[in-house]
Amino acid sequence: MKKIFGVLVLSAWGLIAAGQVNLISNIDARKSLSLNGKWNYIVDPYETGFYDYRYKELNEKNPEAYWNTDIQANRTEKKEHGYIDKYSINVPGDWNHQQPEFTFYEGTIWYKKSFDYQKSDAGNKCYIYFGAVNYRADVYLNGKKLGMHKGGFTPFNFEVPAAVLKDKGNFLVVKVDNKRHADEVPTLNTDWWNYGGITRDVKLVEVPGTFIQDFMVQLKKNTSGKAPDKSPEVEGWVKLNQAPAAGETVTVEIPELKFKKVVPAGAQVTALNFKLPKVQLWSPATPKLYTVTVSTKTDRTTDKIGFRTIEAHGIQVLLNGKPLFMRGISIHGEIPQEVRRAYTQEDAAQLLRQSKELNCNMVRLAHYPHDEKITRLADSLGMLVWSEIPVYWTIDFTSKEVLEKAKVQLEEMITRDHNRASVIIWSVGNETPISTTRTDFMHSLLTKARELDNTRMVSAALEVNYSALNDMNVIDDPLGEFVDLVAFNEYLGWYGGLPDKCRTTNWDTPYQKPLFISETGGDGKGGFHADSLTRFSEEYMEWYYKEQVAMLKRMPAKYVGISPWVLNDFRSPRRNNPLYQEGWNRKGLFDDKGNKKKAFYILKAYYDQKQKETKQ
Ligand code: GCU
């Protein structure tokens, strides 16, 4: 038996790998104290609070360290740091939109939050949970280091040792550093704004000593090419934080289905396999969610789960056994009209509302896992989701450490959302340059994704080489062999030639797999009108979409959908045309004020026609 890591269980149907990261899933169902709100901060570009003047890391007890103590205790004390309300910032929220001087800031900011908390049971455990912090977070409580996390878009939690937590006056400090590095994920270069800070919810969570760390209750992987059985089969598992007491059991209940299943608990992970009574399958047209409770003798957690199957079958994608066409749109986790990262329920609602206005049934959340609120809202609104980790452009594919960093982000992404019916595709990256080293790196990520969850499709956005363009373009990237869905980005008419080049261009892939266009688009500054040959005008963009849509009508049978680039104009440090861009990528179908551009109506008309055609 190959040792993956974490916990392996040999079930009736082979191995289940329950992850390595000790992330607590379904966190919103847990007893918790929100630590959102105003936090004090210290801007520390020289990391003076972390290193001494010889640039050696300060040791834990050093009073100069910014994780230690508060403001000057008495007038004789030489104290050169402290936290006062005059310097306060909102959490969650990127720092860039909160203070003008932070707009371009990349570096360290220290955050401090004081709170009181009394555990309801001394035997319980407490964890500090972060929805996301960009990029590196060093976390301290009452002067004690709890841990360090890297990765700007996935959740993490640290256990609070019982001896560290106080009933009153807890002192939580987080050193946040969003500096970019060549050996990180993403690497130095991205076409999005490197918003820094504690960008998603923070909470103190209280759980029993032995608790349900993570669980997966989904329909068994469907490879039949048919609709799932009326009484579909569930395949899953329940992972506890530690080995349970003797005689422990795991119970799964779905009251609405009058369903209850009790099984003896495994060592730390208990395999689940049972048939459900007749269910309403989840789909965009019927986004039915069931209340599912998983419990043991000491713990219980409840979630809202939809049951559906998704599979790449030959050259089709089948949702509940029926062919699916994805009318998609790519989205950045940003609210343009406020120039900030998205993190509220209303933000999620805005982005999905705009997508629905385009008549989409699918969204590609690019290029990193978005806030959990949007995948949960997609579940209830019936919007299919492509979720991706930021293995973007020129990651250091030669480095084992970088591969490990990418795997941790992949596992955190999957652990958080593997019970979301809306999520149908795990993407392991975007536009990564072809080489054997890169393909091995990406292949290893695809394998890991399947190990963690074999019920969804895996993919990656492949690149097209524009210099080689001719009338028949084949997507033959070697990575295509290992994905379920062959997805590619094409910008014919923006980065390659003029839009009318589409009239003589065709696309195909040698892989007998479904084919998806994960990006296409051109810049058009909202309100700038000119003739259609004028780049950056709404008319050029409109022409671009007209030619694309006509070309899409000639796509091969393998063509199962598209997610154009991009829903909204978004901030990018790479876009510096002083007249039309000014730090914005202008490929949004909506401009940064929320106005629809002319191209919006071209794409919508195409989707309306596709919806009629596919009756989906
Ligand atoms: C790329 C990339 C996007 C980028 C877009 C563009 O394909 O994946 O992140 O923003 O093209 O150039 O606008």
CSV table of C-alpha atoms and ligand atoms in Angstrom, one decimal, residues 191-192 332 364 367 392-393 430-431 489 491 495 519 523 565 570 575 585 587, ligand 1:
chain,number,residue,atom,x,y,z
A,191,ASP,CA,-2.3,39.8,-14.7
A,192,TRP,CA,-4.2,40.7,-11.6
A,332,HIS,CA,-12.0,37.6,-10.9
A,364,ARG,CA,-14.9,29.9,-14.1
A,367,HIS,CA,-7.3,32.0,-11.3
A,392,TYR,CA,-0.2,30.6,-13.3
A,393,TRP,CA,2.2,31.3,-16.2
A,430,ASN,CA,-3.5,28.4,-16.3
A,431,GLU,CA,-1.3,29.0,-19.4
A,489,ASN,CA,-7.5,30.0,-24.0
A,491,TYR,CA,-7.6,35.4,-28.2
A,495,TYR,CA,-3.5,38.9,-29.4
A,519,GLU,CA,-10.8,32.2,-22.2
A,523,ASP,CA,-10.3,45.1,-24.4
A,565,TRP,CA,-12.5,36.5,-20.4
A,570,PHE,CA,-10.4,44.3,-13.3
A,575,ARG,CA,-2.2,47.3,-18.2
A,585,ASN,CA,-7.7,45.1,-17.9
A,587,LYS,CA,-11.9,42.9,-21.3
B,1,GCU,C1,-4.5,35.4,-20.2
B,1,GCU,C2,-4.6,35.1,-18.8
B,1,GCU,C3,-5.5,36.1,-18.0
B,1,GCU,C4,-5.3,37.5,-18.6
B,1,GCU,C5,-5.8,37.4,-20.0
B,1,GCU,C6,-5.6,38.8,-20.7
B,1,GCU,O1,-4.9,34.5,-21.0
B,1,GCU,O2,-5.1,33.8,-18.5
B,1,GCU,O3,-5.2,36.0,-16.7
B,1,GCU,O4,-5.9,38.4,-17.9
B,1,GCU,O5,-5.1,36.5,-20.8
B,1,GCU,O6,-4.6,38.9,-21.4
B,1,GCU,O7,-6.4,39.7,-20.6
